PDB file of N, CA, C and O in Angstrom:
ATOM      1  N   MET A   1     -20.560  -4.015  13.162  1.00 89.00           N
ATOM      2  CA  MET A   1     -19.210  -4.516  12.663  1.00 89.00           C
ATOM      3  C   MET A   1     -19.269  -5.032  11.199  1.00 89.00           C
ATOM      4  O   MET A   1     -18.297  -4.777  10.584  1.00 89.00           O
ATOM      5  N   LEU A   2     -20.372  -5.691  10.876  1.00 87.00           N
ATOM      6  CA  LEU A   2     -20.507  -6.083   9.525  1.00 87.00           C
ATOM      7  C   LEU A   2     -20.679  -4.893   8.525  1.00 87.00           C
ATOM      8  O   LEU A   2     -20.011  -5.041   7.483  1.00 87.00           O
ATOM      9  N   LEU A   3     -21.111  -3.873   8.913  1.00 89.00           N
ATOM     10  CA  LEU A   3     -21.157  -2.691   8.202  1.00 89.00           C
ATOM     11  C   LEU A   3     -19.816  -2.122   7.777  1.00 89.00           C
ATOM     12  O   LEU A   3     -19.522  -1.716   6.735  1.00 89.00           O
ATOM     13  N   LEU A   4     -19.018  -2.112   8.966  1.00 90.00           N
ATOM     14  CA  LEU A   4     -17.566  -1.605   8.736  1.00 90.00           C
ATOM     15  C   LEU A   4     -16.815  -2.506   7.826  1.00 90.00           C
ATOM     16  O   LEU A   4     -16.160  -2.010   6.990  1.00 90.00           O
ATOM     17  N   LEU A   5     -17.004  -3.790   7.944  1.00 89.00           N
ATOM     18  CA  LEU A   5     -16.345  -4.708   7.019  1.00 89.00           C
ATOM     19  C   LEU A   5     -16.681  -4.569   5.654  1.00 89.00           C
ATOM     20  O   LEU A   5     -15.957  -4.577   4.770  1.00 89.00           O
ATOM     21  N   LEU A   6     -18.022  -4.402   5.567  1.00 88.00           N
ATOM     22  CA  LEU A   6     -18.482  -4.183   4.162  1.00 88.00           C
ATOM     23  C   LEU A   6     -18.028  -2.949   3.481  1.00 88.00           C
ATOM     24  O   LEU A   6     -17.596  -2.884   2.292  1.00 88.00           O
ATOM     25  N   LEU A   7     -17.910  -1.815   4.244  1.00 87.00           N
ATOM     26  CA  LEU A   7     -17.247  -0.599   3.714  1.00 87.00           C
ATOM     27  C   LEU A   7     -15.794  -0.718   3.426  1.00 87.00           C
ATOM     28  O   LEU A   7     -15.346  -0.292   2.412  1.00 87.00           O
ATOM     29  N   LEU A   8     -15.058  -1.292   4.245  1.00 89.00           N
ATOM     30  CA  LEU A   8     -13.643  -1.525   4.066  1.00 89.00           C
ATOM     31  C   LEU A   8     -13.389  -2.358   2.836  1.00 89.00           C
ATOM     32  O   LEU A   8     -12.232  -2.115   2.204  1.00 89.00           O
ATOM     33  N   THR A   9     -14.076  -3.360   2.510  1.00 91.00           N
ATOM     34  CA  THR A   9     -13.812  -4.135   1.374  1.00 91.00           C
ATOM     35  C   THR A   9     -14.465  -3.717   0.102  1.00 91.00           C
ATOM     36  O   THR A   9     -14.319  -4.166  -0.953  1.00 91.00           O
ATOM     37  N   SER A  10     -15.260  -2.533   0.268  1.00 94.00           N
ATOM     38  CA  SER A  10     -15.983  -2.100  -0.931  1.00 94.00           C
ATOM     39  C   SER A  10     -15.186  -0.690  -1.502  1.00 94.00           C
ATOM     40  O   SER A  10     -15.279  -0.444  -2.710  1.00 94.00           O
ATOM     41  N   TYR A  11     -14.621  -0.065  -0.677  1.00 95.00           N
ATOM     42  CA  TYR A  11     -13.945   1.262  -0.946  1.00 95.00           C
ATOM     43  C   TYR A  11     -12.457   1.095  -1.625  1.00 95.00           C
ATOM     44  O   TYR A  11     -11.788   0.247  -1.229  1.00 95.00           O
ATOM     45  N   TYR A  12     -12.420   1.833  -2.667  1.00 96.00           N
ATOM     46  CA  TYR A  12     -10.990   2.072  -3.307  1.00 96.00           C
ATOM     47  C   TYR A  12     -10.786   3.355  -3.812  1.00 96.00           C
ATOM     48  O   TYR A  12     -11.719   4.138  -4.175  1.00 96.00           O
ATOM     49  N   GLN A  13      -9.529   3.858  -3.909  1.00 96.00           N
ATOM     50  CA  GLN A  13      -9.154   5.136  -4.236  1.00 96.00           C
ATOM     51  C   GLN A  13      -8.216   5.006  -5.594  1.00 96.00           C
ATOM     52  O   GLN A  13      -7.204   4.173  -5.535  1.00 96.00           O
ATOM     53  N   ILE A  14      -8.468   5.682  -6.601  1.00 96.00           N
ATOM     54  CA  ILE A  14      -7.668   5.745  -7.847  1.00 96.00           C
ATOM     55  C   ILE A  14      -6.913   7.181  -7.800  1.00 96.00           C
ATOM     56  O   ILE A  14      -7.501   8.143  -7.746  1.00 96.00           O
ATOM     57  N   GLU A  15      -5.520   7.124  -7.941  1.00 94.00           N
ATOM     58  CA  GLU A  15      -4.797   8.341  -8.008  1.00 94.00           C
ATOM     59  C   GLU A  15      -4.861   9.051  -9.266  1.00 94.00           C
ATOM     60  O   GLU A  15      -5.204   8.551 -10.179  1.00 94.00           O
ATOM     61  N   PRO A  16      -4.558  10.375  -9.241  1.00 92.00           N
ATOM     62  CA  PRO A  16      -4.685  11.269 -10.504  1.00 92.00           C
ATOM     63  C   PRO A  16      -3.974  10.675 -11.665  1.00 92.00           C
ATOM     64  O   PRO A  16      -4.488  10.899 -12.716  1.00 92.00           O
ATOM     65  N   LYS A  17      -2.826   9.950 -11.760  1.00 91.00           N
ATOM     66  CA  LYS A  17      -2.294   9.509 -12.878  1.00 91.00           C
ATOM     67  C   LYS A  17      -2.519   8.041 -13.147  1.00 91.00           C
ATOM     68  O   LYS A  17      -1.740   7.351 -13.937  1.00 91.00           O
ATOM     69  N   GLU A  18      -3.700   7.561 -12.593  1.00 94.00           N
ATOM     70  CA  GLU A  18      -4.013   6.091 -12.882  1.00 94.00           C
ATOM     71  C   GLU A  18      -5.490   6.032 -13.301  1.00 94.00           C
ATOM     72  O   GLU A  18      -6.158   6.997 -13.215  1.00 94.00           O
ATOM     73  N   VAL A  19      -5.774   4.824 -13.838  1.00 96.00           N
ATOM     74  CA  VAL A  19      -7.175   4.419 -14.080  1.00 96.00           C
ATOM     75  C   VAL A  19      -7.331   3.049 -13.335  1.00 96.00           C
ATOM     76  O   VAL A  19      -6.434   2.344 -13.151  1.00 96.00           O
ATOM     77  N   GLY A  20      -8.575   2.708 -13.006  1.00 96.00           N
ATOM     78  CA  GLY A  20      -8.852   1.599 -12.373  1.00 96.00           C
ATOM     79  C   GLY A  20      -9.612   0.659 -13.288  1.00 96.00           C
ATOM     80  O   GLY A  20     -10.597   0.979 -13.904  1.00 96.00           O
ATOM     81  N   VAL A  21      -9.061  -0.583 -13.426  1.00 97.00           N
ATOM     82  CA  VAL A  21      -9.829  -1.616 -14.110  1.00 97.00           C
ATOM     83  C   VAL A  21     -10.509  -2.516 -13.312  1.00 97.00           C
ATOM     84  O   VAL A  21      -9.873  -3.158 -12.458  1.00 97.00           O
ATOM     85  N   VAL A  22     -11.894  -2.531 -13.338  1.00 97.00           N
ATOM     86  CA  VAL A  22     -12.690  -3.428 -12.355  1.00 97.00           C
ATOM     87  C   VAL A  22     -13.039  -4.593 -13.150  1.00 97.00           C
ATOM     88  O   VAL A  22     -13.427  -4.741 -14.346  1.00 97.00           O
ATOM     89  N   GLN A  23     -12.813  -5.733 -12.431  1.00 97.00           N
ATOM     90  CA  GLN A  23     -13.033  -7.143 -12.872  1.00 97.00           C
ATOM     91  C   GLN A  23     -14.036  -7.767 -11.867  1.00 97.00           C
ATOM     92  O   GLN A  23     -13.920  -7.739 -10.667  1.00 97.00           O
ATOM     93  N   ARG A  24     -15.017  -8.498 -12.467  1.00 96.00           N
ATOM     94  CA  ARG A  24     -15.960  -9.328 -11.670  1.00 96.00           C
ATOM     95  C   ARG A  24     -15.624 -10.717 -11.944  1.00 96.00           C
ATOM     96  O   ARG A  24     -15.778 -11.124 -13.074  1.00 96.00           O
ATOM     97  N   PHE A  25     -15.159 -11.419 -10.907  1.00 95.00           N
ATOM     98  CA  PHE A  25     -14.693 -12.921 -11.154  1.00 95.00           C
ATOM     99  C   PHE A  25     -13.714 -13.002 -12.272  1.00 95.00           C
ATOM    100  O   PHE A  25     -13.741 -13.974 -12.994  1.00 95.00           O
ATOM    101  N   GLY A  26     -12.777 -11.966 -12.481  1.00 94.00           N
ATOM    102  CA  GLY A  26     -11.775 -12.058 -13.459  1.00 94.00           C
ATOM    103  C   GLY A  26     -12.160 -11.593 -14.795  1.00 94.00           C
ATOM    104  O   GLY A  26     -11.210 -11.489 -15.729  1.00 94.00           O
ATOM    105  N   ALA A  27     -13.468 -11.235 -15.175  1.00 96.00           N
ATOM    106  CA  ALA A  27     -13.902 -10.697 -16.331  1.00 96.00           C
ATOM    107  C   ALA A  27     -14.070  -9.159 -16.317  1.00 96.00           C
ATOM    108  O   ALA A  27     -14.531  -8.648 -15.245  1.00 96.00           O
ATOM    109  N   TYR A  28     -13.594  -8.527 -17.310  1.00 97.00           N
ATOM    110  CA  TYR A  28     -13.583  -7.121 -17.287  1.00 97.00           C
ATOM    111  C   TYR A  28     -15.106  -6.531 -17.254  1.00 97.00           C
ATOM    112  O   TYR A  28     -15.937  -6.995 -17.812  1.00 97.00           O
ATOM    113  N   VAL A  29     -15.284  -5.531 -16.355  1.00 96.00           N
ATOM    114  CA  VAL A  29     -16.625  -4.967 -16.145  1.00 96.00           C
ATOM    115  C   VAL A  29     -16.537  -3.461 -16.619  1.00 96.00           C
ATOM    116  O   VAL A  29     -17.447  -3.092 -17.390  1.00 96.00           O
ATOM    117  N   ARG A  30     -15.655  -2.682 -16.074  1.00 96.00           N
ATOM    118  CA  ARG A  30     -15.539  -1.303 -16.468  1.00 96.00           C
ATOM    119  C   ARG A  30     -14.196  -0.743 -16.088  1.00 96.00           C
ATOM    120  O   ARG A  30     -13.337  -1.286 -15.377  1.00 96.00           O
ATOM    121  N   THR A  31     -13.915   0.597 -16.479  1.00 96.00           N
ATOM    122  CA  THR A  31     -12.853   1.378 -16.128  1.00 96.00           C
ATOM    123  C   THR A  31     -13.280   2.588 -15.334  1.00 96.00           C
ATOM    124  O   THR A  31     -14.196   3.236 -15.750  1.00 96.00           O
ATOM    125  N   THR A  32     -12.537   2.858 -14.345  1.00 96.00           N
ATOM    126  CA  THR A  32     -12.875   4.006 -13.447  1.00 96.00           C
ATOM    127  C   THR A  32     -11.752   5.071 -13.508  1.00 96.00           C
ATOM    128  O   THR A  32     -10.710   4.662 -13.646  1.00 96.00           O
ATOM    129  N   ASP A  33     -12.275   6.270 -13.457  1.00 95.00           N
ATOM    130  CA  ASP A  33     -11.350   7.496 -13.403  1.00 95.00           C
ATOM    131  C   ASP A  33     -10.762   7.707 -12.037  1.00 95.00           C
ATOM    132  O   ASP A  33     -11.242   7.069 -11.125  1.00 95.00           O
ATOM    133  N   PRO A  34      -9.846   8.663 -11.906  1.00 95.00           N
ATOM    134  CA  PRO A  34      -9.419   8.979 -10.579  1.00 95.00           C
ATOM    135  C   PRO A  34     -10.461   9.540  -9.670  1.00 95.00           C
ATOM    136  O   PRO A  34     -11.328  10.068  -9.994  1.00 95.00           O
ATOM    137  N   GLY A  35     -10.164   9.212  -8.359  1.00 96.00           N
ATOM    138  CA  GLY A  35     -11.011   9.573  -7.350  1.00 96.00           C
ATOM    139  C   GLY A  35     -11.543   8.471  -6.359  1.00 96.00           C
ATOM    140  O   GLY A  35     -11.095   7.137  -6.664  1.00 96.00           O
ATOM    141  N   PRO A  36     -12.393   8.648  -5.462  1.00 96.00           N
ATOM    142  CA  PRO A  36     -12.815   7.536  -4.620  1.00 96.00           C
ATOM    143  C   PRO A  36     -14.055   6.779  -5.297  1.00 96.00           C
ATOM    144  O   PRO A  36     -14.883   7.307  -5.991  1.00 96.00           O
ATOM    145  N   HIS A  37     -14.047   5.487  -5.147  1.00 96.00           N
ATOM    146  CA  HIS A  37     -15.190   4.601  -5.680  1.00 96.00           C
ATOM    147  C   HIS A  37     -15.555   3.467  -4.803  1.00 96.00           C
ATOM    148  O   HIS A  37     -14.809   3.242  -3.828  1.00 96.00           O
ATOM    149  N   LEU A  38     -16.619   2.849  -5.210  1.00 95.00           N
ATOM    150  CA  LEU A  38     -16.965   1.694  -4.456  1.00 95.00           C
ATOM    151  C   LEU A  38     -17.209   0.471  -5.414  1.00 95.00           C
ATOM    152  O   LEU A  38     -17.362   0.692  -6.641  1.00 95.00           O
ATOM    153  N   LYS A  39     -16.891  -0.785  -4.907  1.00 95.00           N
ATOM    154  CA  LYS A  39     -17.092  -1.944  -5.679  1.00 95.00           C
ATOM    155  C   LYS A  39     -17.766  -2.933  -4.870  1.00 95.00           C
ATOM    156  O   LYS A  39     -18.062  -2.743  -3.657  1.00 95.00           O
ATOM    157  N   ILE A  40     -18.261  -3.994  -5.553  1.00 94.00           N
ATOM    158  CA  ILE A  40     -18.938  -5.174  -4.853  1.00 94.00           C
ATOM    159  C   ILE A  40     -17.886  -5.795  -3.925  1.00 94.00           C
ATOM    160  O   ILE A  40     -16.934  -6.167  -4.468  1.00 94.00           O
ATOM    161  N   PRO A  41     -18.115  -5.957  -2.656  1.00 91.00           N
ATOM    162  CA  PRO A  41     -17.207  -6.417  -1.686  1.00 91.00           C
ATOM    163  C   PRO A  41     -16.909  -8.033  -1.636  1.00 91.00           C
ATOM    164  O   PRO A  41     -17.546  -8.739  -2.451  1.00 91.00           O
ATOM    165  N   PHE A  42     -16.037  -8.345  -0.764  1.00 88.00           N
ATOM    166  CA  PHE A  42     -15.719  -9.873  -0.425  1.00 88.00           C
ATOM    167  C   PHE A  42     -15.135 -10.560  -1.730  1.00 88.00           C
ATOM    168  O   PHE A  42     -15.391 -11.689  -1.814  1.00 88.00           O
ATOM    169  N   GLY A  43     -14.323  -9.923  -2.544  1.00 87.00           N
ATOM    170  CA  GLY A  43     -13.644 -10.419  -3.546  1.00 87.00           C
ATOM    171  C   GLY A  43     -14.350 -10.831  -4.803  1.00 87.00           C
ATOM    172  O   GLY A  43     -13.858 -11.443  -5.780  1.00 87.00           O
ATOM    173  N   ILE A  44     -15.680 -10.280  -4.866  1.00 93.00           N
ATOM    174  CA  ILE A  44     -16.496 -10.496  -6.191  1.00 93.00           C
ATOM    175  C   ILE A  44     -15.948  -9.641  -7.280  1.00 93.00           C
ATOM    176  O   ILE A  44     -15.671 -10.089  -8.283  1.00 93.00           O
ATOM    177  N   GLU A  45     -15.741  -8.443  -6.872  1.00 95.00           N
ATOM    178  CA  GLU A  45     -15.091  -7.413  -7.830  1.00 95.00           C
ATOM    179  C   GLU A  45     -13.653  -7.132  -7.363  1.00 95.00           C
ATOM    180  O   GLU A  45     -13.505  -7.028  -6.073  1.00 95.00           O
ATOM    181  N   SER A  46     -12.631  -7.074  -8.294  1.00 96.00           N
ATOM    182  CA  SER A  46     -11.335  -6.613  -7.884  1.00 96.00           C
ATOM    183  C   SER A  46     -10.959  -5.483  -8.761  1.00 96.00           C
ATOM    184  O   SER A  46     -11.386  -5.323  -9.856  1.00 96.00           O
ATOM    185  N   VAL A  47     -10.032  -4.543  -8.233  1.00 97.00           N
ATOM    186  CA  VAL A  47      -9.541  -3.521  -9.004  1.00 97.00           C
ATOM    187  C   VAL A  47      -8.067  -3.642  -9.172  1.00 97.00           C
ATOM    188  O   VAL A  47      -7.256  -3.882  -8.376  1.00 97.00           O
ATOM    189  N   THR A  48      -7.633  -3.351 -10.422  1.00 96.00           N
ATOM    190  CA  THR A  48      -6.238  -3.357 -10.852  1.00 96.00           C
ATOM    191  C   THR A  48      -5.881  -1.782 -11.203  1.00 96.00           C
ATOM    192  O   THR A  48      -6.662  -1.247 -12.075  1.00 96.00           O
ATOM    193  N   LYS A  49      -5.004  -1.207 -10.545  1.00 96.00           N
ATOM    194  CA  LYS A  49      -4.655   0.189 -10.879  1.00 96.00           C
ATOM    195  C   LYS A  49      -3.580   0.216 -11.957  1.00 96.00           C
ATOM    196  O   LYS A  49      -2.513  -0.403 -11.793  1.00 96.00           O
ATOM    197  N   VAL A  50      -3.847   1.036 -13.042  1.00 93.00           N
ATOM    198  CA  VAL A  50      -2.922   1.060 -14.173  1.00 93.00           C
ATOM    199  C   VAL A  50      -2.389   2.481 -14.271  1.00 93.00           C
ATOM    200  O   VAL A  50      -3.203   3.334 -14.410  1.00 93.00           O
ATOM    201  N   PRO A  51      -1.092   2.654 -14.256  1.00 91.00           N
ATOM    202  CA  PRO A  51      -0.510   3.986 -14.402  1.00 91.00           C
ATOM    203  C   PRO A  51      -0.514   4.454 -15.867  1.00 91.00           C
ATOM    204  O   PRO A  51       0.405   3.942 -16.567  1.00 91.00           O
ATOM    205  N   VAL A  52      -1.461   5.276 -16.285  1.00 90.00           N
ATOM    206  CA  VAL A  52      -1.611   5.621 -17.675  1.00 90.00           C
ATOM    207  C   VAL A  52      -0.854   6.855 -18.157  1.00 90.00           C
ATOM    208  O   VAL A  52      -0.553   6.991 -19.357  1.00 90.00           O
ATOM    209  N   GLN A  53      -0.536   7.770 -17.144  1.00 83.00           N
ATOM    210  CA  GLN A  53       0.071   8.964 -17.543  1.00 83.00           C
ATOM    211  C   GLN A  53       1.708   8.847 -17.370  1.00 83.00           C
ATOM    212  O   GLN A  53       2.339   9.955 -17.387  1.00 83.00           O
ATOM    213  N   ARG A  54       2.276   7.695 -17.059  1.00 75.00           N
ATOM    214  CA  ARG A  54       3.685   7.696 -16.832  1.00 75.00           C
ATOM    215  C   ARG A  54       4.390   7.282 -18.257  1.00 75.00           C
ATOM    216  O   ARG A  54       3.897   6.348 -18.930  1.00 75.00           O
ATOM    217  N   GLN A  55       5.359   7.971 -18.494  1.00 74.00           N
ATOM    218  CA  GLN A  55       6.146   7.698 -19.735  1.00 74.00           C
ATOM    219  C   GLN A  55       7.283   6.877 -19.484  1.00 74.00           C
ATOM    220  O   GLN A  55       8.017   7.077 -18.531  1.00 74.00           O
ATOM    221  N   LEU A  56       7.377   5.845 -20.171  1.00 71.00           N
ATOM    222  CA  LEU A  56       8.552   4.920 -20.073  1.00 71.00           C
ATOM    223  C   LEU A  56       9.597   5.203 -21.186  1.00 71.00           C
ATOM    224  O   LEU A  56       8.943   5.433 -22.265  1.00 71.00           O
ATOM    225  N   LYS A  57      10.777   5.112 -21.085  1.00 74.00           N
ATOM    226  CA  LYS A  57      11.735   5.580 -22.066  1.00 74.00           C
ATOM    227  C   LYS A  57      12.817   4.488 -22.115  1.00 74.00           C
ATOM    228  O   LYS A  57      13.263   3.974 -21.194  1.00 74.00           O
ATOM    229  N   MET A  58      13.236   4.191 -23.452  1.00 74.00           N
ATOM    230  CA  MET A  58      14.168   3.187 -23.730  1.00 74.00           C
ATOM    231  C   MET A  58      15.215   3.932 -24.675  1.00 74.00           C
ATOM    232  O   MET A  58      14.697   4.489 -25.684  1.00 74.00           O
ATOM    233  N   GLU A  59      16.415   3.815 -24.410  1.00 70.00           N
ATOM    234  CA  GLU A  59      17.448   4.388 -25.435  1.00 70.00           C
ATOM    235  C   GLU A  59      18.243   3.167 -26.016  1.00 70.00           C
ATOM    236  O   GLU A  59      18.661   2.345 -25.411  1.00 70.00           O
ATOM    237  N   PHE A  60      18.404   3.371 -27.365  1.00 73.00           N
ATOM    238  CA  PHE A  60      19.031   2.378 -28.263  1.00 73.00           C
ATOM    239  C   PHE A  60      20.137   3.097 -28.843  1.00 73.00           C
ATOM    240  O   PHE A  60      19.993   3.950 -29.800  1.00 73.00           O
ATOM    241  N   GLY A  61      21.479   2.652 -28.608  1.00 70.00           N
ATOM    242  CA  GLY A  61      22.568   3.123 -29.360  1.00 70.00           C
ATOM    243  C   GLY A  61      23.159   4.395 -28.777  1.00 70.00           C
ATOM    244  O   GLY A  61      24.312   4.743 -29.028  1.00 70.00           O
ATOM    245  N   PHE A  62      22.444   5.223 -28.063  1.00 64.00           N
ATOM    246  CA  PHE A  62      22.890   6.542 -27.563  1.00 64.00           C
ATOM    247  C   PHE A  62      22.603   6.560 -26.114  1.00 64.00           C
ATOM    248  O   PHE A  62      21.516   5.861 -25.628  1.00 64.00           O
ATOM    249  N   ARG A  63      23.300   7.398 -25.273  1.00 65.00           N
ATOM    250  CA  ARG A  63      22.931   7.456 -23.859  1.00 65.00           C
ATOM    251  C   ARG A  63      22.776   8.989 -23.606  1.00 65.00           C
ATOM    252  O   ARG A  63      23.569   9.892 -24.115  1.00 65.00           O
ATOM    253  N   THR A  64      21.658   9.401 -22.809  1.00 63.00           N
ATOM    254  CA  THR A  64      21.461  10.744 -22.475  1.00 63.00           C
ATOM    255  C   THR A  64      22.564  11.286 -21.589  1.00 63.00           C
ATOM    256  O   THR A  64      22.632  10.623 -20.487  1.00 63.00           O
ATOM    257  N   THR A  65      23.056  12.397 -21.755  1.00 64.00           N
ATOM    258  CA  THR A  65      24.050  12.830 -20.884  1.00 64.00           C
ATOM    259  C   THR A  65      23.607  13.875 -19.865  1.00 64.00           C
ATOM    260  O   THR A  65      24.291  14.341 -18.989  1.00 64.00           O
ATOM    261  N   ARG A  66      22.409  14.583 -20.203  1.00 62.00           N
ATOM    262  CA  ARG A  66      21.905  15.569 -19.308  1.00 62.00           C
ATOM    263  C   ARG A  66      20.791  14.906 -18.525  1.00 62.00           C
ATOM    264  O   ARG A  66      20.216  13.826 -18.986  1.00 62.00           O
ATOM    265  N   PRO A  67      20.513  15.603 -17.517  1.00 63.00           N
ATOM    266  CA  PRO A  67      19.286  15.061 -16.663  1.00 63.00           C
ATOM    267  C   PRO A  67      18.065  15.014 -17.420  1.00 63.00           C
ATOM    268  O   PRO A  67      17.851  15.851 -18.327  1.00 63.00           O
ATOM    269  N   PRO A  68      17.147  14.102 -17.254  1.00 61.00           N
ATOM    270  CA  PRO A  68      15.867  14.026 -17.987  1.00 61.00           C
ATOM    271  C   PRO A  68      15.015  15.264 -17.880  1.00 61.00           C
ATOM    272  O   PRO A  68      14.131  15.485 -18.811  1.00 61.00           O
ATOM    273  N   HIS A  69      15.147  16.146 -16.915  1.00 63.00           N
ATOM    274  CA  HIS A  69      14.195  17.251 -16.812  1.00 63.00           C
ATOM    275  C   HIS A  69      14.757  18.540 -17.601  1.00 63.00           C
ATOM    276  O   HIS A  69      14.141  19.595 -17.609  1.00 63.00           O
ATOM    277  N   ALA A  70      15.989  18.364 -18.149  1.00 58.00           N
ATOM    278  CA  ALA A  70      16.577  19.426 -19.037  1.00 58.00           C
ATOM    279  C   ALA A  70      15.756  19.649 -20.284  1.00 58.00           C
ATOM    280  O   ALA A  70      15.039  18.775 -20.727  1.00 58.00           O
ATOM    281  N   ALA A  71      15.796  20.972 -20.748  1.00 59.00           N
ATOM    282  CA  ALA A  71      15.027  21.271 -21.964  1.00 59.00           C
ATOM    283  C   ALA A  71      15.444  20.453 -23.285  1.00 59.00           C
ATOM    284  O   ALA A  71      14.573  20.108 -24.002  1.00 59.00           O
ATOM    285  N   SER A  72      16.772  20.266 -23.376  1.00 60.00           N
ATOM    286  CA  SER A  72      17.108  19.447 -24.526  1.00 60.00           C
ATOM    287  C   SER A  72      18.212  18.597 -24.058  1.00 60.00           C
ATOM    288  O   SER A  72      18.893  18.792 -23.143  1.00 60.00           O
ATOM    289  N   SER A  73      18.353  17.421 -24.736  1.00 56.00           N
ATOM    290  CA  SER A  73      19.332  16.383 -24.374  1.00 56.00           C
ATOM    291  C   SER A  73      20.545  16.470 -25.319  1.00 56.00           C
ATOM    292  O   SER A  73      20.444  16.763 -26.409  1.00 56.00           O
ATOM    293  N   THR A  74      21.607  16.023 -24.760  1.00 62.00           N
ATOM    294  CA  THR A  74      22.807  15.831 -25.669  1.00 62.00           C
ATOM    295  C   THR A  74      23.109  14.324 -25.577  1.00 62.00           C
ATOM    296  O   THR A  74      22.969  13.714 -24.538  1.00 62.00           O
ATOM    297  N   PHE A  75      23.523  13.750 -26.672  1.00 62.00           N
ATOM    298  CA  PHE A  75      23.772  12.389 -26.775  1.00 62.00           C
ATOM    299  C   PHE A  75      25.275  12.161 -27.076  1.00 62.00           C
ATOM    300  O   PHE A  75      26.001  12.911 -27.661  1.00 62.00           O
ATOM    301  N   ARG A  76      25.770  11.029 -26.746  1.00 67.00           N
ATOM    302  CA  ARG A  76      27.007  10.534 -27.175  1.00 67.00           C
ATOM    303  C   ARG A  76      27.035   9.127 -27.399  1.00 67.00           C
ATOM    304  O   ARG A  76      26.132   8.320 -26.905  1.00 67.00           O
ATOM    305  N   ARG A  77      27.834   8.664 -28.199  1.00 71.00           N
ATOM    306  CA  ARG A  77      27.884   7.226 -28.633  1.00 71.00           C
ATOM    307  C   ARG A  77      28.431   6.337 -27.393  1.00 71.00           C
ATOM    308  O   ARG A  77      29.312   6.743 -26.744  1.00 71.00           O
ATOM    309  N   ARG A  78      27.848   5.300 -27.252  1.00 72.00           N
ATOM    310  CA  ARG A  78      28.302   4.247 -26.234  1.00 72.00           C
ATOM    311  C   ARG A  78      29.592   3.607 -26.622  1.00 72.00           C
ATOM    312  O   ARG A  78      29.661   3.391 -27.827  1.00 72.00           O
ATOM    313  N   PRO A  79      30.422   3.286 -25.840  1.00 74.00           N
ATOM    314  CA  PRO A  79      31.689   2.689 -26.224  1.00 74.00           C
ATOM    315  C   PRO A  79      31.285   1.233 -26.570  1.00 74.00           C
ATOM    316  O   PRO A  79      30.450   0.625 -26.058  1.00 74.00           O
ATOM    317  N   PRO A  80      32.083   0.622 -27.473  1.00 78.00           N
ATOM    318  CA  PRO A  80      31.787  -0.790 -27.921  1.00 78.00           C
ATOM    319  C   PRO A  80      31.964  -1.623 -26.692  1.00 78.00           C
ATOM    320  O   PRO A  80      32.904  -1.451 -25.688  1.00 78.00           O
ATOM    321  N   PRO A  81      31.212  -2.795 -26.504  1.00 79.00           N
ATOM    322  CA  PRO A  81      31.355  -3.667 -25.410  1.00 79.00           C
ATOM    323  C   PRO A  81      32.778  -4.319 -25.348  1.00 79.00           C
ATOM    324  O   PRO A  81      33.317  -4.672 -26.444  1.00 79.00           O
ATOM    325  N   SER A  82      33.319  -4.378 -24.148  1.00 76.00           N
ATOM    326  CA  SER A  82      34.628  -4.965 -23.999  1.00 76.00           C
ATOM    327  C   SER A  82      34.497  -6.489 -23.967  1.00 76.00           C
ATOM    328  O   SER A  82      33.566  -7.165 -23.492  1.00 76.00           O
ATOM    329  N   ARG A  83      35.515  -7.039 -24.504  1.00 70.00           N
ATOM    330  CA  ARG A  83      35.545  -8.595 -24.548  1.00 70.00           C
ATOM    331  C   ARG A  83      36.470  -9.220 -23.648  1.00 70.00           C
ATOM    332  O   ARG A  83      37.361  -8.752 -23.262  1.00 70.00           O
TER     333      ARG A  83
END
């Protein structure tokens, strides 16, 4: 039973578009690549998963009128805010 608990608190999986940041008692220890990994159990080490391959987009002054997967985008001016 103890071995099962040890394994469940040690194992973690990093997805393909993420990296894992391992911390020991809150201090940075290492960065792990995608795949299965083990850490020190029982809360000594913790893992934060960071999505590094995701693109975030902000638009200023223009609004995209085509879907984001289209080859090129068309833009139009935003109407002035109504008062």
